[in-house]
Every structure is written in C-alpha cells, then in structure tokens.
mmCIF file of C-alpha atoms in Angstrom:
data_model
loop_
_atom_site.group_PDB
_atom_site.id
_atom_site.type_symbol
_atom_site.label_atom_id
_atom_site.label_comp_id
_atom_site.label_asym_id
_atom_site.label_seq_id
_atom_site.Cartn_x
_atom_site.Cartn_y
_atom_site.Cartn_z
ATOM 1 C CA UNK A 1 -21.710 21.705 -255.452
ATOM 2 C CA UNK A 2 -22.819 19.175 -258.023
ATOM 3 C CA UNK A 3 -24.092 15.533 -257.399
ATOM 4 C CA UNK A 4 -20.373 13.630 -258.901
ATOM 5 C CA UNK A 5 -18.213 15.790 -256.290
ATOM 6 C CA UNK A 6 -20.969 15.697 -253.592
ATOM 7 C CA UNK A 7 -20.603 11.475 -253.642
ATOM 8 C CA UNK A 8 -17.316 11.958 -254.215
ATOM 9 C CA UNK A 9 -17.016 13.908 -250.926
ATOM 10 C CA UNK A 10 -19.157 11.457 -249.037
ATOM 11 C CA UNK A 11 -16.676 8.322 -250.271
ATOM 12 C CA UNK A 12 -13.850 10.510 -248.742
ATOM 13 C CA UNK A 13 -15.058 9.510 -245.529
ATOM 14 C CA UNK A 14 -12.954 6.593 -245.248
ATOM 15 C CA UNK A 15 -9.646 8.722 -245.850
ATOM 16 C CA UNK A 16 -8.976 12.474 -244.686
ATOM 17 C CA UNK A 17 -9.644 13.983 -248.069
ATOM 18 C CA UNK A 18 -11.170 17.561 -247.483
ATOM 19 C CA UNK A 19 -12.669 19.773 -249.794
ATOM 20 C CA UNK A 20 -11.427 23.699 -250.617
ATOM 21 C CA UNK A 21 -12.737 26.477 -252.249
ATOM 22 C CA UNK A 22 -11.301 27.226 -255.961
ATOM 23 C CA UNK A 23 -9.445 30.738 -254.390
ATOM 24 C CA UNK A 24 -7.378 28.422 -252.482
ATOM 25 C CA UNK A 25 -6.337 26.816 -255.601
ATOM 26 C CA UNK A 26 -5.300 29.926 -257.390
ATOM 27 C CA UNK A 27 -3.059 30.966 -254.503
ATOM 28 C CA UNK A 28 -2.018 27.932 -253.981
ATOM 29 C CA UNK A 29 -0.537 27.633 -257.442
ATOM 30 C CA UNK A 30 1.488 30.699 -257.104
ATOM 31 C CA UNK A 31 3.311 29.351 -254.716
ATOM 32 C CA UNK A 32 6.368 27.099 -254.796
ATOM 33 C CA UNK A 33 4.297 24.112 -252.683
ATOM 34 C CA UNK A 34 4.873 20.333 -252.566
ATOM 35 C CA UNK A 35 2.991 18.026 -253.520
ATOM 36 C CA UNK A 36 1.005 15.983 -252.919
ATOM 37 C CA UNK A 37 -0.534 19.156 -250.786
ATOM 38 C CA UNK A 38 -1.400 18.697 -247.107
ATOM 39 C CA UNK A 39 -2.476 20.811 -245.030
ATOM 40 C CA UNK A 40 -2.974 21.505 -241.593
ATOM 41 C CA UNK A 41 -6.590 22.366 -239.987
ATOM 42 C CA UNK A 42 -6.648 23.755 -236.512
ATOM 43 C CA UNK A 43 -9.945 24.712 -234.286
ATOM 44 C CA UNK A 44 -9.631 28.470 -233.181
ATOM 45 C CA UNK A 45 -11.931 27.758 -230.249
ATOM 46 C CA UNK A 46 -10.206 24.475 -228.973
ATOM 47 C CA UNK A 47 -6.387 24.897 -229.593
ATOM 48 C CA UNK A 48 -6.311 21.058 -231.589
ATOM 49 C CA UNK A 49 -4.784 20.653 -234.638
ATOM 50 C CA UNK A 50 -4.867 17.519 -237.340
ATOM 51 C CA UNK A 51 -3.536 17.173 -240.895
ATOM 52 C CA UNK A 52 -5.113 16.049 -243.984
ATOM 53 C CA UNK A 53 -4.871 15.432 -248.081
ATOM 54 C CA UNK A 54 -7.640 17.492 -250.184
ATOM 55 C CA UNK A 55 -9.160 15.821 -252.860
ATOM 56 C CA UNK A 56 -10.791 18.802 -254.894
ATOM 57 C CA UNK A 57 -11.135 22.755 -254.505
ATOM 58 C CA UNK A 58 -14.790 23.021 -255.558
ATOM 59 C CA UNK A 59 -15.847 24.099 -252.365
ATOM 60 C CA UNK A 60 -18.089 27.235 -251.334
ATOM 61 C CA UNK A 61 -16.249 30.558 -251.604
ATOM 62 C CA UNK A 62 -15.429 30.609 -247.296
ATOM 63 C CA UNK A 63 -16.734 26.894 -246.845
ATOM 64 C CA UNK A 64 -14.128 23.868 -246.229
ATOM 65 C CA UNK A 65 -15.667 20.473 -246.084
ATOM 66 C CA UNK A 66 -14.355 18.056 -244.114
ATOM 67 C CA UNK A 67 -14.968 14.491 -242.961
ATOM 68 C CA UNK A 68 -17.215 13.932 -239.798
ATOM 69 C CA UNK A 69 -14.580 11.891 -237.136
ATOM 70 C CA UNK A 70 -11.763 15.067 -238.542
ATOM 71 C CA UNK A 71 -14.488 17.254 -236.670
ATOM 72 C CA UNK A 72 -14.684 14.786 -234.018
ATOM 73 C CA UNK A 73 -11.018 15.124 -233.693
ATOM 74 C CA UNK A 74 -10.827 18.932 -233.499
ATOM 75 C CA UNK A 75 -13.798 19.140 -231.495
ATOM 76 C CA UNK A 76 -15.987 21.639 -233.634
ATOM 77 C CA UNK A 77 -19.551 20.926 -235.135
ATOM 78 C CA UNK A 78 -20.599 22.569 -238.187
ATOM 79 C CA UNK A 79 -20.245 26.104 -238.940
ATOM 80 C CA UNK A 80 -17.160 26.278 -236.640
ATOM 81 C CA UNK A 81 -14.140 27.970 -237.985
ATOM 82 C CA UNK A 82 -10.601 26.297 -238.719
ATOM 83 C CA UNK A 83 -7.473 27.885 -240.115
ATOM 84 C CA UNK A 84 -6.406 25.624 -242.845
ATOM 85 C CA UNK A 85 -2.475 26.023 -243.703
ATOM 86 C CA UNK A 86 -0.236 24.121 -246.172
ATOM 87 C CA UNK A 87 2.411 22.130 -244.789
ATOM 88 C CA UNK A 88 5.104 19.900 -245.656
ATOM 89 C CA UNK A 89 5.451 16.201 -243.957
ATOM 90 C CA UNK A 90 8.113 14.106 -243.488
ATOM 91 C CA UNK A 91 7.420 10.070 -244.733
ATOM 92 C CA UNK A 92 6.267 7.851 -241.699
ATOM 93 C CA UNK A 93 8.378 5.709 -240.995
ATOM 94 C CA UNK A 94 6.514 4.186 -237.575
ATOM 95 C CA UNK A 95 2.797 4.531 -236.673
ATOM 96 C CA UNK A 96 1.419 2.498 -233.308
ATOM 97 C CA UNK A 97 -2.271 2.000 -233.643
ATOM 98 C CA UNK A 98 -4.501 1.424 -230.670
ATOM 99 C CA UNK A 99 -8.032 -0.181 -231.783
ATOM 100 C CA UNK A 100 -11.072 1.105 -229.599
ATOM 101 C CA UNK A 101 -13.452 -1.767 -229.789
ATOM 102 C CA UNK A 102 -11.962 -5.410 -228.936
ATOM 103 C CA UNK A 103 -14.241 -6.419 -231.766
ATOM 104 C CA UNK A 104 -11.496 -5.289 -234.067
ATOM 105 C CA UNK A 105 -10.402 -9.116 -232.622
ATOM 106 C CA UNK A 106 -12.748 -10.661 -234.459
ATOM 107 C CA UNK A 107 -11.208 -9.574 -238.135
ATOM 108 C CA UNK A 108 -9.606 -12.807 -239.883
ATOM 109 C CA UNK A 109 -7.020 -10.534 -241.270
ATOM 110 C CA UNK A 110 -6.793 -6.934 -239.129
ATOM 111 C CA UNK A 111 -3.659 -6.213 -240.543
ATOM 112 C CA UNK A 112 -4.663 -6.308 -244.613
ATOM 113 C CA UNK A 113 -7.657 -4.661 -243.755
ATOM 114 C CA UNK A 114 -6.251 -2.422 -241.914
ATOM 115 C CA UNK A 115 -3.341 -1.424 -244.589
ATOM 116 C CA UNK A 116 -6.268 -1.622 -247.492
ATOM 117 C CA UNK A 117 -8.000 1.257 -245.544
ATOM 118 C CA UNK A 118 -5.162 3.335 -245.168
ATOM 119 C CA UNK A 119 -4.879 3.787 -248.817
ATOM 120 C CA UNK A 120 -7.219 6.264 -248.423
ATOM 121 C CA UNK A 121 -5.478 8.419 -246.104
ATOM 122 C CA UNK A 122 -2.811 10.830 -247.112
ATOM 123 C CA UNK A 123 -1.275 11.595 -243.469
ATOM 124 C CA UNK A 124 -1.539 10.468 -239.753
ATOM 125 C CA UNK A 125 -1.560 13.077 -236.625
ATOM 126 C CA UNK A 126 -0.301 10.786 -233.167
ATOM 127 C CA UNK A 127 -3.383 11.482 -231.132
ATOM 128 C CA UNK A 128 -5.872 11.494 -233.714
ATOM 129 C CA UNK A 129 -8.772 8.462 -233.585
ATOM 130 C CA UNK A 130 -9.132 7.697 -237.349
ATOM 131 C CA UNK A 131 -12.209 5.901 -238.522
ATOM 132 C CA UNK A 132 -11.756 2.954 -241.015
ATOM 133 C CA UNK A 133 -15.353 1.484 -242.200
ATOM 134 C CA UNK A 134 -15.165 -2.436 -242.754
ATOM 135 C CA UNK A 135 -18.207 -5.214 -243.484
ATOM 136 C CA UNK A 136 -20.963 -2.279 -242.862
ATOM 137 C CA UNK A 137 -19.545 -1.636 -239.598
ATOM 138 C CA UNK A 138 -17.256 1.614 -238.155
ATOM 139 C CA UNK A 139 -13.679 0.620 -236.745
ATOM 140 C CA UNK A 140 -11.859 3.366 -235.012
ATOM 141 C CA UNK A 141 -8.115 3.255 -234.086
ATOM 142 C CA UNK A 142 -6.451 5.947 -231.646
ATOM 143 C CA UNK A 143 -2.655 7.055 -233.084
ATOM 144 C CA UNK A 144 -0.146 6.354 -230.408
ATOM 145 C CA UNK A 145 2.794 6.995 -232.051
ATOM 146 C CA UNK A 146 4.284 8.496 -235.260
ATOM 147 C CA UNK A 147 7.670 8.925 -236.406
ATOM 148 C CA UNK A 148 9.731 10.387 -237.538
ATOM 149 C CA UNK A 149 7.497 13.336 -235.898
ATOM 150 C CA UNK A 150 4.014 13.691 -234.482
ATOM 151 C CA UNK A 151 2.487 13.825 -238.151
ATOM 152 C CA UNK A 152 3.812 12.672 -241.294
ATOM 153 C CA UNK A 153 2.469 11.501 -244.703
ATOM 154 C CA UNK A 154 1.756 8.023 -245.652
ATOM 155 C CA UNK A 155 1.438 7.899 -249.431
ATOM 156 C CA UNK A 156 4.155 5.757 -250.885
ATOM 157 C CA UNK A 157 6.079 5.238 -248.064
ATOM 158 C CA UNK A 158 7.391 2.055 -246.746
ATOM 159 C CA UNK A 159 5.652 2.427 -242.929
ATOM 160 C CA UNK A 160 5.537 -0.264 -239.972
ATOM 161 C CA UNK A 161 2.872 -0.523 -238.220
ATOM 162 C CA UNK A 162 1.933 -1.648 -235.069
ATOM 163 C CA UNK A 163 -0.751 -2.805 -232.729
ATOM 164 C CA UNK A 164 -1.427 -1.875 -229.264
ATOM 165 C CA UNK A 165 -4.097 -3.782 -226.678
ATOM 166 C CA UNK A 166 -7.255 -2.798 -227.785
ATOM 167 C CA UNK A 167 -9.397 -0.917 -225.537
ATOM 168 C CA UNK A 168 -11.300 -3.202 -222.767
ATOM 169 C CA UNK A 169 -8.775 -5.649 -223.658
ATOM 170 C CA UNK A 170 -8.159 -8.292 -220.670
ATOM 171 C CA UNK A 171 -5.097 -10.688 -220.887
ATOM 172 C CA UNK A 172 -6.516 -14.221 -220.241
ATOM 173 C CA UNK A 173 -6.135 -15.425 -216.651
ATOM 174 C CA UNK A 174 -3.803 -18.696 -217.111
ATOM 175 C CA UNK A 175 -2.799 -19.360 -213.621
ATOM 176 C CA UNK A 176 -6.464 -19.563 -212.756
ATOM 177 C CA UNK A 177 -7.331 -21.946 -215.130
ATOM 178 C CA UNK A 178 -4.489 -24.178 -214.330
ATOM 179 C CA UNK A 179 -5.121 -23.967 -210.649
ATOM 180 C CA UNK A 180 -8.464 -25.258 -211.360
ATOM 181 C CA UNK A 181 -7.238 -27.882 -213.281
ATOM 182 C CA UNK A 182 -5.121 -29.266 -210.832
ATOM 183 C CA UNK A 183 -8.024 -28.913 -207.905
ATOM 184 C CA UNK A 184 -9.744 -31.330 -210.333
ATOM 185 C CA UNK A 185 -8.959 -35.146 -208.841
ATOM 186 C CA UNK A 186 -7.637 -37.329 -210.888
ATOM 187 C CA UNK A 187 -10.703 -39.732 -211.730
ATOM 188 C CA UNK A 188 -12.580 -37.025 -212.704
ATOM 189 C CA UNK A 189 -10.006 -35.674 -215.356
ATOM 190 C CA UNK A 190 -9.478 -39.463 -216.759
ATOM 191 C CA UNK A 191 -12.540 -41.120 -215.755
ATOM 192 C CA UNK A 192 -12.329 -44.285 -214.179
ATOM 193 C CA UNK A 193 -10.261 -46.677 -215.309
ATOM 194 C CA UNK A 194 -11.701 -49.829 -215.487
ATOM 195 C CA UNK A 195 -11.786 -52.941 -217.970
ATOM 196 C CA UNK A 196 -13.367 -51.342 -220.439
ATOM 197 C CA UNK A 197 -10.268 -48.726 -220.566
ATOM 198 C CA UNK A 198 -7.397 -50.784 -221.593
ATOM 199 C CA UNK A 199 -4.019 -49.643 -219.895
ATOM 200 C CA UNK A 200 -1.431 -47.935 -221.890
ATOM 201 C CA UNK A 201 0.889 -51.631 -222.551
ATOM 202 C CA UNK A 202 -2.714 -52.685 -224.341
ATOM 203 C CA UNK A 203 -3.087 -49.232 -226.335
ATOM 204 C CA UNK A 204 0.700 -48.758 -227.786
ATOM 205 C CA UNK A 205 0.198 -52.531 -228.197
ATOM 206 C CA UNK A 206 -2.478 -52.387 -230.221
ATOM 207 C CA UNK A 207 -0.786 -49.415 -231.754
ATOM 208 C CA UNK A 208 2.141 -51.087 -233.517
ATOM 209 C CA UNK A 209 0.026 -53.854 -234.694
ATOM 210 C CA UNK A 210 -2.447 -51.527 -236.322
ATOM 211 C CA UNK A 211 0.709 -49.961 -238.037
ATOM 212 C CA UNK A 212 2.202 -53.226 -239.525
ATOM 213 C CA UNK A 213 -1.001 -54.061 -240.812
ATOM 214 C CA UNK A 214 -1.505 -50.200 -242.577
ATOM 215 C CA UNK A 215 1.557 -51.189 -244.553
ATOM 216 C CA UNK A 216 0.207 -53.936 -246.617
ATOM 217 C CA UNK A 217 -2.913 -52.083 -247.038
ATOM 218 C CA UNK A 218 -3.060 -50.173 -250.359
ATOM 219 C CA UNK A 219 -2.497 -46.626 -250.168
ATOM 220 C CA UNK A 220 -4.537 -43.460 -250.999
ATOM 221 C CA UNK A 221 -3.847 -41.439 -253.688
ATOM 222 C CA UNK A 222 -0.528 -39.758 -253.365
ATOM 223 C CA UNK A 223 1.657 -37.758 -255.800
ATOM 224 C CA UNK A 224 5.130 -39.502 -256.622
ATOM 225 C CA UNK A 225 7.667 -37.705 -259.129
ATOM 226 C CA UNK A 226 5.561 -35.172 -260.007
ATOM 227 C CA UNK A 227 2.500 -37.611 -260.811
ATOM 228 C CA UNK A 228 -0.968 -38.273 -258.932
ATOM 229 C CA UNK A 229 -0.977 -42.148 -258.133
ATOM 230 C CA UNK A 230 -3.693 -43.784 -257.130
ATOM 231 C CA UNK A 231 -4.182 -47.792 -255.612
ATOM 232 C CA UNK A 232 -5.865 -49.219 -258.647
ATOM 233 C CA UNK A 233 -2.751 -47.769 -260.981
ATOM 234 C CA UNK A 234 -0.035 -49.227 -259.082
ATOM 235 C CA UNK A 235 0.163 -51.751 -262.005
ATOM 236 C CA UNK A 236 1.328 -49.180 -264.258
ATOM 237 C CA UNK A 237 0.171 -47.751 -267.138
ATOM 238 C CA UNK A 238 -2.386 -49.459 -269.837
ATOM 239 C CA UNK A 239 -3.766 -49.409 -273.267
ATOM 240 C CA UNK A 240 -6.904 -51.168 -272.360
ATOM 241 C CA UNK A 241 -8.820 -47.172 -272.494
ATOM 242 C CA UNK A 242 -7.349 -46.975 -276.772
ATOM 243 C CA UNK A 243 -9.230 -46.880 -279.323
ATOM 244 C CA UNK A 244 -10.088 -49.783 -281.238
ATOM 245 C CA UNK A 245 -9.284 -47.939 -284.373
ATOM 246 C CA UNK A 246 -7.514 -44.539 -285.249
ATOM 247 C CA UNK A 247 -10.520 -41.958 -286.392
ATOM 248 C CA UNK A 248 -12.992 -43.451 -283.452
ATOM 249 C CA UNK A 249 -13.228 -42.254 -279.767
ATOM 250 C CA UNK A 250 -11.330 -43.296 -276.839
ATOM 251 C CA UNK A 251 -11.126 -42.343 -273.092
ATOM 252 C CA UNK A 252 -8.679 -41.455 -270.934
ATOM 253 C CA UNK A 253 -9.781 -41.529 -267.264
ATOM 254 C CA UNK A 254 -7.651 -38.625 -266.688
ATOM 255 C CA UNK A 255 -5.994 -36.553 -269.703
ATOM 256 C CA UNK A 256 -3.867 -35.222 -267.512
ATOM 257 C CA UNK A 257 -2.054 -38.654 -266.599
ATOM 258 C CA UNK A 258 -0.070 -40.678 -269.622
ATOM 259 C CA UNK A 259 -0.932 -43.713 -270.342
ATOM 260 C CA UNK A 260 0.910 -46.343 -271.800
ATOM 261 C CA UNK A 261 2.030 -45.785 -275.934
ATOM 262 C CA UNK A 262 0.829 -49.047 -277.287
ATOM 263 C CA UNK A 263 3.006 -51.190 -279.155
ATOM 264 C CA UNK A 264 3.285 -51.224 -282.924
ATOM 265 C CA UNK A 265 1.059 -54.201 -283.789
ATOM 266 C CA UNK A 266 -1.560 -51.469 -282.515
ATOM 267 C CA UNK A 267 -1.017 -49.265 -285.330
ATOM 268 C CA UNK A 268 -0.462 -52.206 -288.183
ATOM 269 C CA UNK A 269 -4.060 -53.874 -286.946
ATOM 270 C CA UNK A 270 -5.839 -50.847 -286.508
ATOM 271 C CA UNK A 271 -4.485 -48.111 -288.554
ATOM 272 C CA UNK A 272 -6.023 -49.519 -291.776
ATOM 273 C CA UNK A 273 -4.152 -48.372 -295.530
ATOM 274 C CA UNK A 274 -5.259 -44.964 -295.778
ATOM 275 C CA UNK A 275 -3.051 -42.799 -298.162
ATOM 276 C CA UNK A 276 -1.557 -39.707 -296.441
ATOM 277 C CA UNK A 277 -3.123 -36.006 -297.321
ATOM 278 C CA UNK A 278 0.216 -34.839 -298.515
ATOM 279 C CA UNK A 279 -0.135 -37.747 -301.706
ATOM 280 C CA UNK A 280 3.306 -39.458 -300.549
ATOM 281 C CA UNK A 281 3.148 -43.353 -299.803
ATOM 282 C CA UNK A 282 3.051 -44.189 -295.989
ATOM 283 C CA UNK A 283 5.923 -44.998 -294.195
ATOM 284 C CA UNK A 284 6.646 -48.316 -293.219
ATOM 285 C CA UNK A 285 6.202 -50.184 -289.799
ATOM 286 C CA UNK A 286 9.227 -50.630 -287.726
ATOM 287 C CA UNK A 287 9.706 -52.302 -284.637
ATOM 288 C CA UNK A 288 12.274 -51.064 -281.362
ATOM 289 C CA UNK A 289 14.948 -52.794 -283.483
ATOM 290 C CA UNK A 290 13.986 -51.139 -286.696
ATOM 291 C CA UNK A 291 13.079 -54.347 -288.124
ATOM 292 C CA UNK A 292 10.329 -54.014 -290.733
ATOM 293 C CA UNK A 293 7.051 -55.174 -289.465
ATOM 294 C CA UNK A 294 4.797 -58.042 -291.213
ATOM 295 C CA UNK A 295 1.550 -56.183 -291.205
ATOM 296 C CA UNK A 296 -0.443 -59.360 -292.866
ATOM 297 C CA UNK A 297 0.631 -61.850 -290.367
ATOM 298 C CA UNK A 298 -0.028 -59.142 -287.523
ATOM 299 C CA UNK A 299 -3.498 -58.782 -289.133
ATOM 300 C CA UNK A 300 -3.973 -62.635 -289.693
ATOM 301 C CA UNK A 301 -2.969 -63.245 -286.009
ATOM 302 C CA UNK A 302 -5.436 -60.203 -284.469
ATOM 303 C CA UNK A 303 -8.074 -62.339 -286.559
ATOM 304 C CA UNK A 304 -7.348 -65.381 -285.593
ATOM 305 C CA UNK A 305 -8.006 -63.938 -281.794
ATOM 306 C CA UNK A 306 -10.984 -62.243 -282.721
ATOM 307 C CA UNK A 307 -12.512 -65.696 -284.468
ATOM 308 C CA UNK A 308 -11.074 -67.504 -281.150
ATOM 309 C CA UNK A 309 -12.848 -64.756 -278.602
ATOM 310 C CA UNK A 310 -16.408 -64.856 -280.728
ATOM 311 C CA UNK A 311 -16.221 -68.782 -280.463
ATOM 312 C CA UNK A 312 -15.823 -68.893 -277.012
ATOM 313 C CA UNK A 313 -18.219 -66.305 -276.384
ATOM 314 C CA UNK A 314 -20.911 -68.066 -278.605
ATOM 315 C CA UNK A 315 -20.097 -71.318 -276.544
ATOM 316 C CA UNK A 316 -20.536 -69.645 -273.092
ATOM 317 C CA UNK A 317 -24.297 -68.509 -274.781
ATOM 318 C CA UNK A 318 -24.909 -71.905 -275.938
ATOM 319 C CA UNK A 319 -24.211 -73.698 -272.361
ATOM 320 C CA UNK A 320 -25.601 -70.424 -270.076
ATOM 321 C CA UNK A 321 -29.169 -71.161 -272.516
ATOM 322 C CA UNK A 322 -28.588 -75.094 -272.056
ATOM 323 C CA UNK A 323 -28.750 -74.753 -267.902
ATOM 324 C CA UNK A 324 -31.165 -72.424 -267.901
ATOM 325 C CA UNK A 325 -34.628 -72.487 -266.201
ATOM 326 C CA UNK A 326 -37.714 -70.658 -267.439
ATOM 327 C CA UNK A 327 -39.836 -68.014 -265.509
ATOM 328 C CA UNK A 328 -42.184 -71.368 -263.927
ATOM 329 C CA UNK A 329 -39.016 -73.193 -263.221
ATOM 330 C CA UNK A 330 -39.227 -75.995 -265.542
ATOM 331 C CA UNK A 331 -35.872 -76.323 -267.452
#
C-alpha cells in the first residue's frame, strides 16, 4: 500500500470508509450492484454486524482495512475475520443520536458540527457508537434509532436528526433551588431597607423624570430612511467640507453620506474659464429658474467678501498685538 492511499485511509477515520482488495473490484463489476456500494461487515466470532461505504480497493489480496471504533463496534481486534457482503440501503429518513460524554454540551453549535461530520459517513447501523473527531478531541454518539430500518444510507438524503440525554446527563433540580430561595428571609434577599434605599414611589419617581429629561437630550447615532444620523448632523447637510476650487482636494467626513450640492454661485466663483477637452464652448450658468447667471457680479461680490474677511482679520491682529504683554509682563 503506498503512502497517498495509506493517509488517505487514516483520514477515513472520521467516516466509515473501508478499504478492499482489487479482486473484490473485479467481481464486483460483474455484477448488476448499486451504487454508491455499501456493504455489510459481520464478526464470525461475535454474531455483530455494521455497514459501511469503501473508499478504494487497493487493499492486500485477503486483507480489508477498516476504521478502529468499526472494530470497536464488531468487537474484533486485528487479524480477526469478517464476511464483507454488498448490500442495498434504503435513504434515512430518521436517526436518534445519543452523545456519550456530557461534554458534547459544551459545543456552541452540536448540531452543525455534528451534520459537518456526517459528511463523511456513507450509512448508519441503530446500535452502532460512531466516532466524530472535533477541536483535537474524540466525540462518540450511540445510534438509537434509524428509519426507515435498522441501517440505511445517508448520502444525499434529506435526514432528521435527533438528540437524546447525553450519558451522565442530570436534569437540574429546580424545586430545590426554589425551596431554598424561599427559606431565605426576606432582609437577606433585599437587604435592609433603610434611607439610603429609596422606596419604590422615589425610584419610578425618579424614573419618569429621568425620561423627560432623555428627550431633550441629543440622540446617538441612529439610522433614519435608510441613512446613519448622527447629533452633530441634525442640521442637515453642508458644503462647508467643498473644495475651494474644482481640480483641488476636499473631504467628506463620510463618502458614504451625501452632502449638500452647493448652489451655483459655487461653480461661477470657483470653476474658473477653462475650455472643455472636447473644443466646444462651455455651457452657460443657469439658476433653479433657468435664468442665466451673472458670473462677474457673482465674482465681484465673492471678492468683495474675501477683501471684507482679510480686513477684519488683519484688524483682530492689529488689536490682539495692541493688548498684548511681553514674556516679563511689561506691555
């Protein structure tokens, strides 16, 4: 057996693939079979029988390999001999599952894991413990039922599946625990109430006043038509994050949230004259009316504020530098 179908073998471990010997193959094919082939392995020294897929016949002339927990199941150890036959199963239509280790508990998700792992399985035998490996540990599951019949196949087949208590399972003792809990006196379940534990008028009290005064606080973040709105854009939408000119860099604190389209003395200040790349003169500026927009008095105007804006700032320097003190204090 070479190294490929050796590790091949040893990844069959988590299914009930079994390996046959190439004459099994040849007779095999003369037959009228159905497939996917199954087959049926009993012990001729202990009278128990399971069923299994094969996934290849390049097996020792006389030699079947077969997973460990399958000899578990049939109670043999190696060297034993089996009588493999080829059967035909029914599809499973039921399968009740009885986990051996409560630790199975402990799985976030038992039942994807547990229909991942059966993947690898071509057939289930009702009182057969099947071994499913998960997070580098060994899980092991005892068949309690299968229908339509006591073994059936499982590959592309629409099966439920059920659990039943695992074993060492023990139910929670509720009536205990609320005995105990009403043993318990009452001061020692509440504490003591005394002024510094205002009575319930005081709390719902307090309640509905803290709840008035939520409302005129500002509001997180929340989504509204479709849109993320947060407390410092309840203003609406702005321009102020534009470009000063088309061709330079501006910044959007969220691309994904529209801003405001700015009006069209934006485009007559800022645009500039440029000519357009396909040679044709560039269209003229219209308003929401359609009227044709005066781009020289929009320009002189958007001067006239920038002239204003530098004045004023160059006053504020002049009477900050007036008041000022130097680094000994004298003025």
């Amino acid at each position: 057996m070479d190294f490929l179908t050796l590790f091949s073998f040893f990844n069959s471990q988590k299914g009930d693939k079994i390996l046959l010997p190439p004459s099994a193959f040849d007779t095999l094919a003369r037959l009228q079979v159905d497939y996917p082939m199954l087959f049926k392995l009993t012990s001729d020294t202990e009278n128990r029988t399971t069923h299994s897929g094969v996934l290849e016949f390049t097996a020792e002339e006389g030699t079947c390999y077969i997973p460990f927990w399958m000899m578990q199941n049939l109670l043999i150890e190696e060297g034993a001999v089996i009588t493999v036959t080829n059967v035909s199963l029914p599809k499973a239509s039921f399968v009740k599952l009885q986990p051996q280790s409560v630790d199975f508990l402990e799985i976030s998700n038992p039942r994807a894991v547990l229909e991942h792992a059966l993947r690898n399985f071509s057939c289930v035998t009702k009182g057969d413990v099947i071994q499913i490996p998960y997070n580098n540990k060994n899980f092991h599951f005892a068949l309690k039922e299968v229908k339509p019949q006591d073994a059936a196949c499982i590959i592309e087949t629409d099966c439920n599946v059920d659990f039943d208590a695992p074993v060492g399972y023990k139910e929670p003792d509720y009536g205990a625990a609320a005995a105990t809990s009403a043993s318990l006196p009452k001061e020692s379940a509440f504490g003591d109430r005394s002024s510094a534990c205002p009575s319930p008028a005081t709390m719902s009290t307090t309640s509905s006043t803290t709840n008035e005064n939520d409302e005129s606080k500002p509001q997180g973040p929340r989504i509204v038509n479709g849109k993320i709105v947060r407390p410092e854009e309840e203003r609406g939408p702005s321009t102020a994050m534009l470009a000063d000119r088309t061709g330079t860099t501006g910044v959007q604190r969220n691309a994904a949230i529209p801003e405001a389209a700015p009006e069209v003395d934006y485009w007559a200040v800022n645009a500039g004259d440029g000519a357009r790349l396909d040679g044709k003169s560039p269209s003229v500026l219209k308003d929401k009316e359609g009227n044709e927009v005066d781009i020289r008095k929009l320009r002189a105007e958007a001067a006239a504020r920038r002239a204003e804006a530098a004045a004023a700032a160059q006053a504020n320097i002049l009477a900050a530098s007036s008041t000022g003190q130097t680094l000994t204090g004298k003025p």
